[in-house]
mmCIF file of C-alpha atoms in Angstrom:
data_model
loop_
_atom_site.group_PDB
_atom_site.id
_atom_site.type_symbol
_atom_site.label_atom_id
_atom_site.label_comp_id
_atom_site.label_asym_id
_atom_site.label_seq_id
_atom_site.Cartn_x
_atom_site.Cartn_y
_atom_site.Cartn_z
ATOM 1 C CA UNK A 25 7.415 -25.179 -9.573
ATOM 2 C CA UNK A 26 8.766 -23.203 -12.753
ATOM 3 C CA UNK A 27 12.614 -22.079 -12.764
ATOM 4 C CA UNK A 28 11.582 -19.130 -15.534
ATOM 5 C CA UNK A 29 9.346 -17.872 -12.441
ATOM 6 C CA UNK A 30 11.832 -15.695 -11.489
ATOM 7 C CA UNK A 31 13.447 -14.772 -14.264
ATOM 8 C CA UNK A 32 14.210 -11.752 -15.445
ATOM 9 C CA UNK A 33 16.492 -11.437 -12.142
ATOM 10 C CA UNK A 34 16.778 -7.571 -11.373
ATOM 11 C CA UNK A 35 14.775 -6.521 -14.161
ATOM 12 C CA UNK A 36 13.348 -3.294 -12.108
ATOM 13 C CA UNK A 37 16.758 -2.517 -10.941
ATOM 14 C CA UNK A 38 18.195 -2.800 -7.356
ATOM 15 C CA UNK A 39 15.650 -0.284 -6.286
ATOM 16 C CA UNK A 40 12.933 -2.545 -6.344
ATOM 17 C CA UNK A 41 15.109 -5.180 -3.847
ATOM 18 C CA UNK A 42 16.411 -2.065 -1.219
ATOM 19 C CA UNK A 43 12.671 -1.708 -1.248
ATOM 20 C CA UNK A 44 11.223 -5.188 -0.237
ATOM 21 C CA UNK A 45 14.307 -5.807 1.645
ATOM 22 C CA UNK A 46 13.282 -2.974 3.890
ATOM 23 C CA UNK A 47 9.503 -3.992 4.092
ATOM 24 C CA UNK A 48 10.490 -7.535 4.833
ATOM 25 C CA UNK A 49 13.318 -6.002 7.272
ATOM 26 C CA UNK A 50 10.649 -3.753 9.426
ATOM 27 C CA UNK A 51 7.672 -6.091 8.724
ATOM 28 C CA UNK A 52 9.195 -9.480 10.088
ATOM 29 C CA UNK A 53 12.840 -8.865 11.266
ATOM 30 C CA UNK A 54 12.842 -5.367 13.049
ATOM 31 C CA UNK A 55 9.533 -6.281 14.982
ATOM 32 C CA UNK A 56 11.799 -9.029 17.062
ATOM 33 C CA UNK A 57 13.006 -5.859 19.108
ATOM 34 C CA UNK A 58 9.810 -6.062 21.519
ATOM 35 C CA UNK A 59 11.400 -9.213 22.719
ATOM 36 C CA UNK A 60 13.639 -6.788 24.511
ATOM 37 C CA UNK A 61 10.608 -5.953 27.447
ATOM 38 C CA UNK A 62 9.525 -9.729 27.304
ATOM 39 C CA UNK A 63 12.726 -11.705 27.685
ATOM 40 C CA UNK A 64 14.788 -9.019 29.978
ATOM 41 C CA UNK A 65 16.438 -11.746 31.666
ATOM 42 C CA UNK A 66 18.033 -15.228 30.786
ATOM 43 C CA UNK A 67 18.307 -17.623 33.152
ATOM 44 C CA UNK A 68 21.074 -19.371 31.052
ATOM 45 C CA UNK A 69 24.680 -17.690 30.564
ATOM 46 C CA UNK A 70 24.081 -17.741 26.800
ATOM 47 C CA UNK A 71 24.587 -14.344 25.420
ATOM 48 C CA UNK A 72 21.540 -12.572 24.172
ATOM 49 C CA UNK A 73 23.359 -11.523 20.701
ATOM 50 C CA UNK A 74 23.886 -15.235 20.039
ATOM 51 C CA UNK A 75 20.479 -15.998 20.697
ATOM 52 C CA UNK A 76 18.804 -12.984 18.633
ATOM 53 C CA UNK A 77 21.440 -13.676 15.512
ATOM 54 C CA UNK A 78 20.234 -17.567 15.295
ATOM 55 C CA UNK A 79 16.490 -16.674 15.859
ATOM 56 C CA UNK A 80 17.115 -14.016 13.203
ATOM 57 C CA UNK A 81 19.012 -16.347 10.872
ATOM 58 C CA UNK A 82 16.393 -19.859 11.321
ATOM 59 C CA UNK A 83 13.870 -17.094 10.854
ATOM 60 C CA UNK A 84 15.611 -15.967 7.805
ATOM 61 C CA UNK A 85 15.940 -18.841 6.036
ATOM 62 C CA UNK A 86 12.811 -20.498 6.677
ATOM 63 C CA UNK A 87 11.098 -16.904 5.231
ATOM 64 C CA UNK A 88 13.520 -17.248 2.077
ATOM 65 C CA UNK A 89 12.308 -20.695 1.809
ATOM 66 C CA UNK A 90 8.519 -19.747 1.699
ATOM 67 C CA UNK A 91 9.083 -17.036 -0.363
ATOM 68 C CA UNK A 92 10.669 -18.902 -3.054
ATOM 69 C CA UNK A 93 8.565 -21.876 -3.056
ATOM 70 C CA UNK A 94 5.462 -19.283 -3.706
ATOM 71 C CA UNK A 95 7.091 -17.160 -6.208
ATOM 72 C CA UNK A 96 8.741 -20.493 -8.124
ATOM 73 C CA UNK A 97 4.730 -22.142 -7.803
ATOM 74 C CA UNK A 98 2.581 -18.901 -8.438
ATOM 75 C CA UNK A 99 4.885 -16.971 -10.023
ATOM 76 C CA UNK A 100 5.102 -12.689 -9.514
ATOM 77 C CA UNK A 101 2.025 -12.084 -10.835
ATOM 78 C CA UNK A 102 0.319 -14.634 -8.514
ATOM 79 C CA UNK A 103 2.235 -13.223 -5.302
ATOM 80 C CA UNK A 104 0.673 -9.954 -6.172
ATOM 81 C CA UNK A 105 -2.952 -11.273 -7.408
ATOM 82 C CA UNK A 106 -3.494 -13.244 -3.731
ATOM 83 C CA UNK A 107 -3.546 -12.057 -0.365
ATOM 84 C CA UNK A 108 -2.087 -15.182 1.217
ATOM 85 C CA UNK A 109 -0.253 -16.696 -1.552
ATOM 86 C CA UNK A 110 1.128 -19.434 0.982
ATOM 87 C CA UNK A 111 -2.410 -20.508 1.448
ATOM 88 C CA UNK A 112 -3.010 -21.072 -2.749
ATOM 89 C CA UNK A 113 0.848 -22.778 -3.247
ATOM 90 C CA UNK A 114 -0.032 -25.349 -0.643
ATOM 91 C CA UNK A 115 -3.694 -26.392 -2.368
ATOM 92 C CA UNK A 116 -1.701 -26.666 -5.024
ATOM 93 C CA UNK A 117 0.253 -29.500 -3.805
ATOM 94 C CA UNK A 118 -0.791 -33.033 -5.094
ATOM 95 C CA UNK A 119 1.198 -36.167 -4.505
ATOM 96 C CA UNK A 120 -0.271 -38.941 -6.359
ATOM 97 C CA UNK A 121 -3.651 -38.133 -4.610
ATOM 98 C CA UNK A 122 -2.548 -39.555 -1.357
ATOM 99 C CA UNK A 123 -1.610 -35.964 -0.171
ATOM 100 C CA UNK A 124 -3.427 -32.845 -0.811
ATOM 101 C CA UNK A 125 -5.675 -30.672 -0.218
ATOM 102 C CA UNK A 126 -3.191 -29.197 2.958
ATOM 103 C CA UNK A 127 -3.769 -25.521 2.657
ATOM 104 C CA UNK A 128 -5.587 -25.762 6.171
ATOM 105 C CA UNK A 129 -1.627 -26.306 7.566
ATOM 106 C CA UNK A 130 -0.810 -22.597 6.994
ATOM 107 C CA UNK A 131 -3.903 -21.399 8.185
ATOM 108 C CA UNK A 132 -3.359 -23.129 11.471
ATOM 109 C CA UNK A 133 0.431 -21.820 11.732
ATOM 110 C CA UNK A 134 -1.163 -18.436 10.560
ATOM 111 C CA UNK A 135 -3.892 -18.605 13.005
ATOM 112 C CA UNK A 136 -1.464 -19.462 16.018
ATOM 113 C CA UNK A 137 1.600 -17.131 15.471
ATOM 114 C CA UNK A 138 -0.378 -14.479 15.138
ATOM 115 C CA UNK A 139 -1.690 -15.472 18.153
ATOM 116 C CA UNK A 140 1.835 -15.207 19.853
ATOM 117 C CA UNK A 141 2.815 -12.789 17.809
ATOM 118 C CA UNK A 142 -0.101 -10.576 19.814
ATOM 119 C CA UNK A 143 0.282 -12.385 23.029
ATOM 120 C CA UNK A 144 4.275 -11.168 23.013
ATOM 121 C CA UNK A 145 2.855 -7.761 22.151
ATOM 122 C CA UNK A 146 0.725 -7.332 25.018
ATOM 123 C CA UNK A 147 2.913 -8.902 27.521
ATOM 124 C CA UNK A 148 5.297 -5.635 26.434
ATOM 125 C CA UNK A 149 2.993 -3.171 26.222
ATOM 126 C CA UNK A 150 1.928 -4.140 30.005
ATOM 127 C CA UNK A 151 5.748 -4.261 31.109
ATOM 128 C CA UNK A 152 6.208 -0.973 29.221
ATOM 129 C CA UNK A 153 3.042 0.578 30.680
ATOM 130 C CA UNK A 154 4.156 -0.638 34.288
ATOM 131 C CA UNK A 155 7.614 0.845 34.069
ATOM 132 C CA UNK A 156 6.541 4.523 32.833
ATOM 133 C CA UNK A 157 4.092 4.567 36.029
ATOM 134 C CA UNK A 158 6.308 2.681 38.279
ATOM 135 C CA UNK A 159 3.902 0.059 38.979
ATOM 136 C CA UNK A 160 5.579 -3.374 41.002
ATOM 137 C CA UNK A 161 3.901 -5.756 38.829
ATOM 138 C CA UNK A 162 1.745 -5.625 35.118
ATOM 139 C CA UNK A 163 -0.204 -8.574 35.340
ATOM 140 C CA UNK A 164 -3.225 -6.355 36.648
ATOM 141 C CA UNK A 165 -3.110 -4.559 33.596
ATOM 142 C CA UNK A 166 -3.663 -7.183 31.086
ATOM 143 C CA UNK A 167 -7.603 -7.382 31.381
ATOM 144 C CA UNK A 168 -7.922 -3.311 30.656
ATOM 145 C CA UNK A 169 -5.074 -3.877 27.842
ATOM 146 C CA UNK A 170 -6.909 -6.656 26.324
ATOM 147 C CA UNK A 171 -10.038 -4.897 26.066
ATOM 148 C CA UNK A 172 -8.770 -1.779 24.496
ATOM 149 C CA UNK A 173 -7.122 -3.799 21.877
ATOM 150 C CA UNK A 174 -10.263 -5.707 21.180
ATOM 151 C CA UNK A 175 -12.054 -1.670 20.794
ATOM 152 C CA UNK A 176 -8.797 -0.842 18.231
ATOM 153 C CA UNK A 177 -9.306 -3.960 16.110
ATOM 154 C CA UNK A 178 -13.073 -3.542 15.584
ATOM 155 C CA UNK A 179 -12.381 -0.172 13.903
ATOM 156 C CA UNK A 180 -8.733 -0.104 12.747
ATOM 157 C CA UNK A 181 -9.279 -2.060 9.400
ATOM 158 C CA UNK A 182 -11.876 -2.509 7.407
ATOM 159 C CA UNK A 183 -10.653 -5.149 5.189
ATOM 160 C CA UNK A 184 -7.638 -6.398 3.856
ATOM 161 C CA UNK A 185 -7.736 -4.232 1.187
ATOM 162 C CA UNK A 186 -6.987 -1.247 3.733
ATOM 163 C CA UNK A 187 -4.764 -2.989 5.582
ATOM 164 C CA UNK A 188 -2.171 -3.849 2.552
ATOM 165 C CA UNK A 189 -2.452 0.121 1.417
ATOM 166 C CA UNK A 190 -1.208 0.384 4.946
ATOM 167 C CA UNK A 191 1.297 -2.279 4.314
ATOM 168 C CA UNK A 192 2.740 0.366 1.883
ATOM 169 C CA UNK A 193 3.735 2.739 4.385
ATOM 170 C CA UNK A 194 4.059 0.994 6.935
ATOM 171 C CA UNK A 195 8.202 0.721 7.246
ATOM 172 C CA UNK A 196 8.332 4.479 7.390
ATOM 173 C CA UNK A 197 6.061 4.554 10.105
ATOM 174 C CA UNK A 198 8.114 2.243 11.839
ATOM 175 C CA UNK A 199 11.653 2.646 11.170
ATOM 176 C CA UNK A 200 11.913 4.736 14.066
ATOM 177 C CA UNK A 201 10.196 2.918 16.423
ATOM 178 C CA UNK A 202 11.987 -0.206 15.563
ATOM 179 C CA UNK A 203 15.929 1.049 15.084
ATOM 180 C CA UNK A 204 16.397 4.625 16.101
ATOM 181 C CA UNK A 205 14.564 4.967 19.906
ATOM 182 C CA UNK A 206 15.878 1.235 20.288
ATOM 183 C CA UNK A 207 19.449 2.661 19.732
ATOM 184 C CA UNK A 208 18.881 5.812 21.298
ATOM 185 C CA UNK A 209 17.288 3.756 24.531
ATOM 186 C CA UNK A 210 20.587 1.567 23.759
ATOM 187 C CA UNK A 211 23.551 4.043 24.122
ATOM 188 C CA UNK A 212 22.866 5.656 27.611
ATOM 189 C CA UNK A 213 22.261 2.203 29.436
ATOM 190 C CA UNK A 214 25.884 1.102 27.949
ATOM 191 C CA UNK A 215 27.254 4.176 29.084
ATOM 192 C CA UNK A 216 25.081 3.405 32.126
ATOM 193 C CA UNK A 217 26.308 -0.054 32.550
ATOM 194 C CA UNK A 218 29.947 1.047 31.679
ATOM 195 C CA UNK A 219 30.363 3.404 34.456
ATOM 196 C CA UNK A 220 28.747 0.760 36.844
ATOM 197 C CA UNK A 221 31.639 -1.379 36.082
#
């Protein structure tokens, strides 16, 4: 690792940082609010906030962590050259040739979150699906589910070239989805609730 990595500090302005905070905000933060149709219900009295704000914060850190270990290894040029630059910072890593060659270890984390990362997906798109149609119960729709998002993924992306252009936009496209229906979903089941009480 090299300290004069990231140096200059702010030398694009603050712009540049409001801008990959917000990518990093709606590409790995925001996305946590589909855990909202998945976990509906705790069984233990711990409030939900509590639980969301540590996720959010381990999550945080261990991001910052990753991040800074790549950019201080590969520096900005090399975060921008590589697709995975995790995967190139850990074959990097050579401790008196006893331990190396490790850069399978991310691919395997990779390869699993993303599997739960899809699996939580479905599991809300089901719930959502059931509750617009007022089915009892979503677990017949999973098999139907599954197989149209097998059809979307054969033709969504070509390569990872197209999907990173995509990556560009892709906070605009979901700021909305992600903060303002949330909120606007949000408000009326308070006022809901309130009036309850």
């Amino acid at each position: 690792m090299d300290i004069n990595n990231i140096r200059p500090i702010l030398s694009n302005g603050i712009k540049s940082v409001i801008k990959g905070a917000l990518e990093t905000c709606t590409f790995l933060f925001l996305q946590t609010v589909v855990l909202t149709m998945v976990l509906g219900k705790f069984e233990r009295k711990d409030s939900p906030f509590k639980v969301y704000i540590k996720g959010l914060l381990i999550g945080g850190i261990i991001i910052f962590i990753i991040s800074l270990t790549n950019i201080l290894t590969l520096g900005i040029n090399g975060i921008e050259r590589y697709y995975f630059p995790s995967h190139i910072t850990a074959s990097r890593i050579n401790i008196r040739n006893a331990l190396q060659r490790i850069e399978i270890l991310p691919s395997i984390i990779l390869t699993i979150g993303t599997f739960i990362k899809i699996s939580i997906y479905m599991i809300a798109a089901c719930k959502g699906i059931t509750k617009i149609f007022s089915f009892k119960d979503y677990r017949f729709i999973v098999v139907p589910m599954s197989l149209l998002m097998i059809n979307l993924s054969s033709f969504e992306f070509e390569n990872m070239i197209e999907y990173y252009k995509f990556a560009d936009v892709w906070y605009w496209y979901a700021f909305p989805f992600e903060v303002i229906l949330p909120i606007i979903i949000w408000i009326p089941s308070e006022i809901k609730k309130n009036r309850g009480r």
